[in-house]
JSON list of C-alpha atoms and ligand atoms in Angstrom, two decimals:
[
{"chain": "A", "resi": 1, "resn": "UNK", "atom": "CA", "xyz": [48.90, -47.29, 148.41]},
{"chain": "A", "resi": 2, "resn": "UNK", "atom": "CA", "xyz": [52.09, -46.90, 146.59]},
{"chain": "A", "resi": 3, "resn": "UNK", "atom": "CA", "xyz": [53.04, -49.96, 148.05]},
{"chain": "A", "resi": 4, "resn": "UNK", "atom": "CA", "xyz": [49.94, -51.86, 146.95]},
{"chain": "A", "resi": 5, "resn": "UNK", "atom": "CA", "xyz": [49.96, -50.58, 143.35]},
{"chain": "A", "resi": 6, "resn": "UNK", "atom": "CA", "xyz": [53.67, -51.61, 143.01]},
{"chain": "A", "resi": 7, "resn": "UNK", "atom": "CA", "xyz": [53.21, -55.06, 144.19]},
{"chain": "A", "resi": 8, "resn": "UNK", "atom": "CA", "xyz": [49.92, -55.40, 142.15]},
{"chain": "A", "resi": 9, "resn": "UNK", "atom": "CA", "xyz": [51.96, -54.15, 139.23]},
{"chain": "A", "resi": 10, "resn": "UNK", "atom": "CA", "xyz": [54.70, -57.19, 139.99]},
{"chain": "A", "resi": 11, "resn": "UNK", "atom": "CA", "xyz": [51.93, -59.51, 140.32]},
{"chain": "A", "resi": 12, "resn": "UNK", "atom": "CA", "xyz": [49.93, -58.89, 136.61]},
{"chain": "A", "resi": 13, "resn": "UNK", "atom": "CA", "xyz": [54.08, -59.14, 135.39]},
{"chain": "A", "resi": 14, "resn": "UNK", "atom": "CA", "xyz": [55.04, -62.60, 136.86]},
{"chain": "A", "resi": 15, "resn": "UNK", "atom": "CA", "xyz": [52.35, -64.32, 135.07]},
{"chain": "A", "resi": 16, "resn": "UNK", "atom": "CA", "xyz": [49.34, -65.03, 132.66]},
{"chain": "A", "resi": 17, "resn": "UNK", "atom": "CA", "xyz": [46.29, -63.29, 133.11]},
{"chain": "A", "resi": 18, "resn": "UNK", "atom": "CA", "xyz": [44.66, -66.00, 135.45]},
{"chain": "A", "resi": 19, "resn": "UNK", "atom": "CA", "xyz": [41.65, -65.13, 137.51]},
{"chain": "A", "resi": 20, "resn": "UNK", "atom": "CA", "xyz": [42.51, -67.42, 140.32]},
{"chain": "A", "resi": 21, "resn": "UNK", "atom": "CA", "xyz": [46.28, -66.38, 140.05]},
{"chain": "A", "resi": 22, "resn": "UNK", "atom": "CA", "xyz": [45.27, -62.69, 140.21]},
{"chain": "A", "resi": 23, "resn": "UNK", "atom": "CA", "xyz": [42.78, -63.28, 142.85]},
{"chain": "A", "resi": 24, "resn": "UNK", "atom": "CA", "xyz": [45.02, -65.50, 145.17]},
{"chain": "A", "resi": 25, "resn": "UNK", "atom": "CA", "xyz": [47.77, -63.04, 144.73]},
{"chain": "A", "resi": 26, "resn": "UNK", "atom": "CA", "xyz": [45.60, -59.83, 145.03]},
{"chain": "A", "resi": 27, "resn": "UNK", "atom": "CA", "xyz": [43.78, -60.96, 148.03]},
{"chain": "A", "resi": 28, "resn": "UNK", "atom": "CA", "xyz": [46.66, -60.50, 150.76]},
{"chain": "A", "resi": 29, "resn": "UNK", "atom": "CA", "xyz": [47.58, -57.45, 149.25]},
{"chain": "A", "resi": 30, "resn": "UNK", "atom": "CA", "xyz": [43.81, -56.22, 149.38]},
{"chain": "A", "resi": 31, "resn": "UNK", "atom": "CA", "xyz": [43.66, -57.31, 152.91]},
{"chain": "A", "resi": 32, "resn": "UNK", "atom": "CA", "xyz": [46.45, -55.06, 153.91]},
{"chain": "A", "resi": 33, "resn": "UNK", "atom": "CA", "xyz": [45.08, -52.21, 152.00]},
{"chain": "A", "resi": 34, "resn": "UNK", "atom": "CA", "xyz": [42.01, -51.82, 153.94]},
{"chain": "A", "resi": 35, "resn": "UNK", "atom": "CA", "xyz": [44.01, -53.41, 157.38]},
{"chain": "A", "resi": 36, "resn": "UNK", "atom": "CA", "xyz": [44.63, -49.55, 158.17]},
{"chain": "A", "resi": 37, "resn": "UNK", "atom": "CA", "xyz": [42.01, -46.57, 157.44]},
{"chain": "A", "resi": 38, "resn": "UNK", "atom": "CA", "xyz": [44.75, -44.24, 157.46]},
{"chain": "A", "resi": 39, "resn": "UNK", "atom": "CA", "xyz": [45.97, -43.29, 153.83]},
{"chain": "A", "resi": 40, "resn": "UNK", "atom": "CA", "xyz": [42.87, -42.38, 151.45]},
{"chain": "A", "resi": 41, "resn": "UNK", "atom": "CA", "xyz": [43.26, -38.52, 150.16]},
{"chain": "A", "resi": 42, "resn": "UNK", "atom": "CA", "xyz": [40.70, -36.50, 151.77]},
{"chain": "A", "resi": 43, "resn": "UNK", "atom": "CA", "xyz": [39.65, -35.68, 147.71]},
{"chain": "A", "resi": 44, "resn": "UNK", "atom": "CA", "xyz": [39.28, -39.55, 147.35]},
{"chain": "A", "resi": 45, "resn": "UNK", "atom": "CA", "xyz": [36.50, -39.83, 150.13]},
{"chain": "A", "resi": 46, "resn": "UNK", "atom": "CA", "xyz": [34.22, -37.24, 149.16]},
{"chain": "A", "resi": 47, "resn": "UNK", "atom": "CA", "xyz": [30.78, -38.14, 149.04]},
{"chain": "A", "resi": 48, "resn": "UNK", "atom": "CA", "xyz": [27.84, -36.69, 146.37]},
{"chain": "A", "resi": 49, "resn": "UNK", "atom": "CA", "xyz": [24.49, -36.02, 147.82]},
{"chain": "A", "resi": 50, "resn": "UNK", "atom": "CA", "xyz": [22.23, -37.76, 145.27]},
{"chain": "A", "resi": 51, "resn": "UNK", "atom": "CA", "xyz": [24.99, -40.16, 143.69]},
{"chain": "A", "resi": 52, "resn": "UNK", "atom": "CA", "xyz": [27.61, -42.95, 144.99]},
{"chain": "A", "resi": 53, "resn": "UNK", "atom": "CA", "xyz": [31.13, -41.89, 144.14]},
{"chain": "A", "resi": 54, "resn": "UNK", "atom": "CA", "xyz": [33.56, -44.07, 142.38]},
{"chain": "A", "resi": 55, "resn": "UNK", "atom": "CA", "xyz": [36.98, -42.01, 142.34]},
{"chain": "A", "resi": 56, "resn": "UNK", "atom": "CA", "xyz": [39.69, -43.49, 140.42]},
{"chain": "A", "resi": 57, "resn": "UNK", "atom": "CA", "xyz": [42.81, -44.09, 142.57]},
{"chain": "A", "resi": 58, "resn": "UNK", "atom": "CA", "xyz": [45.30, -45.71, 140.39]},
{"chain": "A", "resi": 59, "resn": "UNK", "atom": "CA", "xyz": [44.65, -47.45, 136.28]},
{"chain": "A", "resi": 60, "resn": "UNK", "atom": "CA", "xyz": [47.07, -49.35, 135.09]},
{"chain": "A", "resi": 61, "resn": "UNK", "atom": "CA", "xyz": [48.54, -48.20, 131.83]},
{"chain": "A", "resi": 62, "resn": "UNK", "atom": "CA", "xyz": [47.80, -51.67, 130.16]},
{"chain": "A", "resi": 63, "resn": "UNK", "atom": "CA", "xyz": [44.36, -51.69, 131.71]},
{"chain": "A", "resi": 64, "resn": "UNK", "atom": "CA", "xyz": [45.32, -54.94, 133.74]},
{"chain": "A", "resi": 65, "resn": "UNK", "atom": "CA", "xyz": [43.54, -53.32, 136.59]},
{"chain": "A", "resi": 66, "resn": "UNK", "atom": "CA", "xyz": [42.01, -50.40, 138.54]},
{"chain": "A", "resi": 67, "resn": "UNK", "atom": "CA", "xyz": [41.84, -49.33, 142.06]},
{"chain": "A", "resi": 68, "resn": "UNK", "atom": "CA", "xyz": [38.78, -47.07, 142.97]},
{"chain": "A", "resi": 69, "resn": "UNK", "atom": "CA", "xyz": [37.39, -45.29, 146.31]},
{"chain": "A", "resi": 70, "resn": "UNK", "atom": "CA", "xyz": [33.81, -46.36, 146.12]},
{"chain": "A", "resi": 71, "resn": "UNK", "atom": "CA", "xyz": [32.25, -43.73, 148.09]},
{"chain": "A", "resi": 72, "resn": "UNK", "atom": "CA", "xyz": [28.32, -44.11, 149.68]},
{"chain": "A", "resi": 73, "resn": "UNK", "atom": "CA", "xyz": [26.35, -41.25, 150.63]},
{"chain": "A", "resi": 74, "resn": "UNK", "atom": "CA", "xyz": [23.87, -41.93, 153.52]},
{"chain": "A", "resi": 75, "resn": "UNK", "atom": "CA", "xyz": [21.23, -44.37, 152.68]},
{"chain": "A", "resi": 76, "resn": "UNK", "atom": "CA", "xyz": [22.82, -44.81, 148.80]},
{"chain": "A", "resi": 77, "resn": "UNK", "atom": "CA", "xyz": [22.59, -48.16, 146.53]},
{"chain": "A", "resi": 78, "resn": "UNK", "atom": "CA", "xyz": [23.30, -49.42, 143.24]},
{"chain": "A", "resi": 79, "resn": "UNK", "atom": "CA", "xyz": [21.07, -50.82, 140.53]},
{"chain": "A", "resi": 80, "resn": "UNK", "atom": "CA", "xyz": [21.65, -54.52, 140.29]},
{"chain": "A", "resi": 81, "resn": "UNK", "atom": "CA", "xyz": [24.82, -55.15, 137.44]},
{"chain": "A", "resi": 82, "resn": "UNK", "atom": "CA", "xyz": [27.82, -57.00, 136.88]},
{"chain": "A", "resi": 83, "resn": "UNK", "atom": "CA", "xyz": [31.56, -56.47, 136.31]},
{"chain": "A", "resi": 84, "resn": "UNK", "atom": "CA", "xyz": [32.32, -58.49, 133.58]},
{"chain": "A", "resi": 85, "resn": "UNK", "atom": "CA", "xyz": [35.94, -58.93, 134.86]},
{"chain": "A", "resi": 86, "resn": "UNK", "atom": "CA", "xyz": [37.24, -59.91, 138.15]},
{"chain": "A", "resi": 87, "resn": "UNK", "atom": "CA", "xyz": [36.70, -57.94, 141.34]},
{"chain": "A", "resi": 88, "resn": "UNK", "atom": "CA", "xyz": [37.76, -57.29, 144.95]},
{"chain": "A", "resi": 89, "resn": "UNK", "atom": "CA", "xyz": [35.71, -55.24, 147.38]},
{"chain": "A", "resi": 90, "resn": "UNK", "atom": "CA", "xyz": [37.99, -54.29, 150.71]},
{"chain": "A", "resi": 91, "resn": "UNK", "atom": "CA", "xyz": [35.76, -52.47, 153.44]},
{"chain": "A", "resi": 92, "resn": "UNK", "atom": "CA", "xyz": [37.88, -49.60, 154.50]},
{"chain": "A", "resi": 93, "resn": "UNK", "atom": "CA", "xyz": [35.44, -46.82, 156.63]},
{"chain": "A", "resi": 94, "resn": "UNK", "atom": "CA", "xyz": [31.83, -47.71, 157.71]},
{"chain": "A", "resi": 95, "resn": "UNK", "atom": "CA", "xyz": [29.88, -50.84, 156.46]},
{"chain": "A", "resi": 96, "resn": "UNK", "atom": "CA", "xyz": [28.27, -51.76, 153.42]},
{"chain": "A", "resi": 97, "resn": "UNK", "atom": "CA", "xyz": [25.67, -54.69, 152.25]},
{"chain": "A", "resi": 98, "resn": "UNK", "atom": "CA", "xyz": [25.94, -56.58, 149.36]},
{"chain": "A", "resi": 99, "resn": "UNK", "atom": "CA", "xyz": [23.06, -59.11, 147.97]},
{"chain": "A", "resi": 100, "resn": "UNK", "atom": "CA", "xyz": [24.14, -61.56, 145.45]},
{"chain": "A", "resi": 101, "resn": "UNK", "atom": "CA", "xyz": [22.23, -62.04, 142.13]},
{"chain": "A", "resi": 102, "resn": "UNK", "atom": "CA", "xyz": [21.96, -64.77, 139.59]},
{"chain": "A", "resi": 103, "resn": "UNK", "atom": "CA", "xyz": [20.49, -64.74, 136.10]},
{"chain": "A", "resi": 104, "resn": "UNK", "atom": "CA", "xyz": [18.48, -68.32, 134.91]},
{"chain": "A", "resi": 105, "resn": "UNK", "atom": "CA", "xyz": [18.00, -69.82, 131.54]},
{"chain": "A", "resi": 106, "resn": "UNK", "atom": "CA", "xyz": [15.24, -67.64, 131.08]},
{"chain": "A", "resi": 107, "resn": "UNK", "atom": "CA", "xyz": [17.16, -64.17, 131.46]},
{"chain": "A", "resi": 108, "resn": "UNK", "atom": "CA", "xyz": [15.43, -63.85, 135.18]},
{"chain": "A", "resi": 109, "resn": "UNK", "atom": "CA", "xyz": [17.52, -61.87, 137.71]},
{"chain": "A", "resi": 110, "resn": "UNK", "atom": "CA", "xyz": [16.94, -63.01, 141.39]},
{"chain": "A", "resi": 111, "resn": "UNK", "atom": "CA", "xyz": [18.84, -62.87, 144.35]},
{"chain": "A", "resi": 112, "resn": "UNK", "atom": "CA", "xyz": [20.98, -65.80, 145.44]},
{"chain": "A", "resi": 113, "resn": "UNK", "atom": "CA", "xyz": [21.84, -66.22, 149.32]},
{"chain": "A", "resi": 114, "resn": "UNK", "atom": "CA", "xyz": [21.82, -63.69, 151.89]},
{"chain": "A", "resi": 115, "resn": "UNK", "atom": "CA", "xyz": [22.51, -60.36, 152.28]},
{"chain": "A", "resi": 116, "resn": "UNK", "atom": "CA", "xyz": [26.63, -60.04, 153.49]},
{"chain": "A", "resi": 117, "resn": "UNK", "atom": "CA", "xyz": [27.50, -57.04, 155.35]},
{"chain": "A", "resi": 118, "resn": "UNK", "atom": "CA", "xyz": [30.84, -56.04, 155.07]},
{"chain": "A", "resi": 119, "resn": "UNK", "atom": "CA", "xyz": [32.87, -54.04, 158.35]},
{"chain": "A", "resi": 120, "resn": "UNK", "atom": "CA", "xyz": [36.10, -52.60, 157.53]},
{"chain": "A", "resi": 121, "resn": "UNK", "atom": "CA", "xyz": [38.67, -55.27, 156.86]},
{"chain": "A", "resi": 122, "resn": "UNK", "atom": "CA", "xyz": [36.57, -57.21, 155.52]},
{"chain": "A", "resi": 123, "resn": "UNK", "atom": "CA", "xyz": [36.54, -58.44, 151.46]},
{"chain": "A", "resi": 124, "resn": "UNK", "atom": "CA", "xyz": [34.23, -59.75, 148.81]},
{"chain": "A", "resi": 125, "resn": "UNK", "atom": "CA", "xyz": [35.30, -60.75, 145.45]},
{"chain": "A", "resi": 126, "resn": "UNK", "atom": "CA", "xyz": [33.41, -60.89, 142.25]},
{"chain": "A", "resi": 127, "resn": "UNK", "atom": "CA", "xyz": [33.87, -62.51, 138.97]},
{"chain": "A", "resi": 128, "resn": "UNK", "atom": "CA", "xyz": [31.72, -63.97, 135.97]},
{"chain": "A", "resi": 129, "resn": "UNK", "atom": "CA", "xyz": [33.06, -67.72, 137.31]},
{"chain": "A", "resi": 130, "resn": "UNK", "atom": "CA", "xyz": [32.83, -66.60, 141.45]},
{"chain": "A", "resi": 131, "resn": "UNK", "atom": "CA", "xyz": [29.64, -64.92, 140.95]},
{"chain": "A", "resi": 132, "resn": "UNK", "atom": "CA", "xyz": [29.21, -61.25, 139.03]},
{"chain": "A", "resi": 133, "resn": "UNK", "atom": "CA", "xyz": [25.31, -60.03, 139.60]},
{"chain": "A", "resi": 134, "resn": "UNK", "atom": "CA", "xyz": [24.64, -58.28, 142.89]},
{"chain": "A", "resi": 135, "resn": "UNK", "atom": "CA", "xyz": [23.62, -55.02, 144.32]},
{"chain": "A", "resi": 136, "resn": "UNK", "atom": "CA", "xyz": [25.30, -53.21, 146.71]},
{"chain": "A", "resi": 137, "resn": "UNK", "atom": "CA", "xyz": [24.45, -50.18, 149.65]},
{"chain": "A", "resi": 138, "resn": "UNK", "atom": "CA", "xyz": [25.61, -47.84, 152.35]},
{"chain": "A", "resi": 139, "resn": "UNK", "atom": "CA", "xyz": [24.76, -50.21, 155.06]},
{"chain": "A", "resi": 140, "resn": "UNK", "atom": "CA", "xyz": [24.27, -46.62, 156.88]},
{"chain": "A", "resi": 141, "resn": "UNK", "atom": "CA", "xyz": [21.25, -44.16, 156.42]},
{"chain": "A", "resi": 142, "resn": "UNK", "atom": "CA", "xyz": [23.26, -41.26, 158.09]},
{"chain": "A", "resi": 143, "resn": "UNK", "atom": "CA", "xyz": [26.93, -41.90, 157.73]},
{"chain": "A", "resi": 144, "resn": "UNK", "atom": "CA", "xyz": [29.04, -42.20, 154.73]},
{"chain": "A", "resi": 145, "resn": "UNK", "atom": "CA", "xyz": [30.93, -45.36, 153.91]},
{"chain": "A", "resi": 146, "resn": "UNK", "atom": "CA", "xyz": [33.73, -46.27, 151.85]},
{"chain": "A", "resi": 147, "resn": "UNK", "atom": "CA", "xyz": [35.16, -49.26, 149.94]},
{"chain": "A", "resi": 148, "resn": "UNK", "atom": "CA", "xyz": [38.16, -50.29, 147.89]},
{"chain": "A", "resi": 149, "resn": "UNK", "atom": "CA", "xyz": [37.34, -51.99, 144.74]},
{"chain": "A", "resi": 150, "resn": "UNK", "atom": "CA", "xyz": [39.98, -53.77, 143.00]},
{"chain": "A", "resi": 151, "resn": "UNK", "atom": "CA", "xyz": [38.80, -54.91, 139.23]},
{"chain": "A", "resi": 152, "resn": "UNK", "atom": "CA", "xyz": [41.05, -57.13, 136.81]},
{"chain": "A", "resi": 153, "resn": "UNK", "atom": "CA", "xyz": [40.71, -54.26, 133.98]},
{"chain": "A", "resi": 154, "resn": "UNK", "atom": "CA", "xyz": [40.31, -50.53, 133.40]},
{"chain": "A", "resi": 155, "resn": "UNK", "atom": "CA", "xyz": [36.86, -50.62, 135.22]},
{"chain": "A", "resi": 156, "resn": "UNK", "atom": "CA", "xyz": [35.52, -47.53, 133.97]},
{"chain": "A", "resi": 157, "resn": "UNK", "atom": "CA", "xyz": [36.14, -48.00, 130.42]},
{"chain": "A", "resi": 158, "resn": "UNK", "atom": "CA", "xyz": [34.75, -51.57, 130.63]},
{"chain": "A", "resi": 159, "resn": "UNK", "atom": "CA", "xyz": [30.84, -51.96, 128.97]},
{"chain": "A", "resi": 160, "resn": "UNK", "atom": "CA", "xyz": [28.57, -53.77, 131.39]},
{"chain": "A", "resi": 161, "resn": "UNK", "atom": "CA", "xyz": [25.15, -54.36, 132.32]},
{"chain": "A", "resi": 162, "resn": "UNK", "atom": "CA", "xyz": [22.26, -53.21, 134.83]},
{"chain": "A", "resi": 163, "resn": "UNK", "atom": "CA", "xyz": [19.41, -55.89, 135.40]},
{"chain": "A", "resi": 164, "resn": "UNK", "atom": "CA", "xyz": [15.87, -54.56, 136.48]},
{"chain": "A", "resi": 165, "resn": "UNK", "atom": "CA", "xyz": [14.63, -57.89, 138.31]},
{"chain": "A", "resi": 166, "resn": "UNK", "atom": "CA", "xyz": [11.09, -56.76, 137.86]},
{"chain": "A", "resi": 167, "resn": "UNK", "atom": "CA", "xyz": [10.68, -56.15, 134.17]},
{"chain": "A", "resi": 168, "resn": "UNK", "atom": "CA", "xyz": [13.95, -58.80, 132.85]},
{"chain": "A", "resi": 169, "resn": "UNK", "atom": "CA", "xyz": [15.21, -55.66, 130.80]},
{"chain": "A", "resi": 170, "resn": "UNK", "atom": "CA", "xyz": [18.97, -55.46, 130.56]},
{"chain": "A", "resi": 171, "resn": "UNK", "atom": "CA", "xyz": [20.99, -52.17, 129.81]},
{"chain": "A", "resi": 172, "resn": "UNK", "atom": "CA", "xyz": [24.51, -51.85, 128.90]},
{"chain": "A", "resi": 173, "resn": "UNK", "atom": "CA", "xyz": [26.51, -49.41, 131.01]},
{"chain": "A", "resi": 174, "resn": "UNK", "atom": "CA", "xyz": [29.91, -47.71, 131.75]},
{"chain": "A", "resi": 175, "resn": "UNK", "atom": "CA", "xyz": [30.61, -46.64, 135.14]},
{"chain": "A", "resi": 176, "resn": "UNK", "atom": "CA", "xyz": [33.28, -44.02, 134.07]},
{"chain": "A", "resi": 177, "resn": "UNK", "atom": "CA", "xyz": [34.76, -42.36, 137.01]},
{"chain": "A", "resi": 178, "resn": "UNK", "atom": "CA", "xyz": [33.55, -39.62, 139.43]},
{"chain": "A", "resi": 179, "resn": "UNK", "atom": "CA", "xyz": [36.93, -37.45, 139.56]},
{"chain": "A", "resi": 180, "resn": "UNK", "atom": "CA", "xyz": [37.92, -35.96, 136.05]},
{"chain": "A", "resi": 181, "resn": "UNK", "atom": "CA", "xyz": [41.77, -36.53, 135.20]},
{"chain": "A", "resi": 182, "resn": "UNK", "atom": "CA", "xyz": [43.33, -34.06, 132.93]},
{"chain": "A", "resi": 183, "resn": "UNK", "atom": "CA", "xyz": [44.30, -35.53, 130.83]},
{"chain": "A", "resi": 184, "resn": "UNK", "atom": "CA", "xyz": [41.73, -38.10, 131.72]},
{"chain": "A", "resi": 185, "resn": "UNK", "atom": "CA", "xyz": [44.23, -40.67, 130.00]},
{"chain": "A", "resi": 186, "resn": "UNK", "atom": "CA", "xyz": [42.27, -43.76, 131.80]},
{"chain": "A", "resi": 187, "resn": "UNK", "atom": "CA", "xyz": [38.70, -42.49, 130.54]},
{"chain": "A", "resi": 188, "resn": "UNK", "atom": "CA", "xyz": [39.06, -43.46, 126.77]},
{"chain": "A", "resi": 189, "resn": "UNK", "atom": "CA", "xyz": [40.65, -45.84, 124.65]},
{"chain": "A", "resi": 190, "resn": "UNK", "atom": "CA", "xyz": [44.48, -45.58, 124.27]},
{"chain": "A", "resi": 191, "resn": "UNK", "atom": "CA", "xyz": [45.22, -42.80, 121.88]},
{"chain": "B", "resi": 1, "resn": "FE2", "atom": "FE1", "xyz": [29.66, -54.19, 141.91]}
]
């Protein structure tokens, strides 16, 4: 991981802050990431009962991205939202499905294409120009799965939205993260 952080941290350096730059030069490292299921801290892959996990691995200092264990309980989902920034989703233990939404003229959520499972190795990306509505779940009803999620910003700081298809209503949201830092420098806004 050290690895991947340090060339991520070359990569938001030799450039402008490009989403297909980022994403063409994150991918391969992404890919390697989650090539091996073989280095996440045992306190990184802990699992909550009721609640998906999203355990903050590494925040840049400048907020130019975030790497987070993204941890599914048995049988766990997400609402449908967005990111807001761009995003890469490496499978690293178990499986996971992801439908993809889009939102008309009219401020109607639906889902767009099929349902994409996701074995480990495997990657999705997200991004408001790729594609940024979807909702994701533990392709699993008895085993716990984990991804990697890359996002192009200090993910758990960043306002964003949850959709409810059925009613059109839209409600801002911030993820946060599920492990408290102390200091929990990545948590607020630079001080
Ligand atoms: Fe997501």
């Amino acid at each position: 991981m050290l690895q991947f952080v340090a060339a991520m941290t070359r990569l938001v350096e030799s450039g402008p802050a490009d989403e297909a730059r980022l994403l063409g030069g994150a991918t391969p490292l992404m890919k390697a990431l989650v090539a091996h299921d073989d280095w996440l801290p045992e306190a990184m892959a802990v699992p909550h009962p009721q609640y998906y996990q999203q355990h903050l691995l590494y925040g840049d200092p400048l907020d130019r991205f975030s790497l987070v264990s993204f941890v599914w309980g048995p049988g766990q989902k997400t609402p449908v939202h967005d990111h807001t920034v761009w995003g890469i989703i490496g499978m690293l233990r178990g499986s996971e499905c992801g439908q993809a939404y889009v939102r008309g003229g009219d401020g109607a959520v639906t889902p767009h294409g099929p349902e994409v499972t996701l074995m480990p190795g495997d990657l999705d990306k997200v991004s408001p120009t790729l594609g940024d509505i979807h909702v994701v779940r533990n392709a699993f009803d008895d085993r716990v799965s984990i991804s990697i999620h890359l996002y192009g910003g200090n993910i758990g700081r960043i306002q964003r939205h949850v959709f409810v298809p059925a009613t059109g209503e839209v409600k801002d949201f911030v993820s946060g993260y599920s492990n408290a830092l102390s200091p929990n420098l990545w948590a607020k806004a630079a001080a």
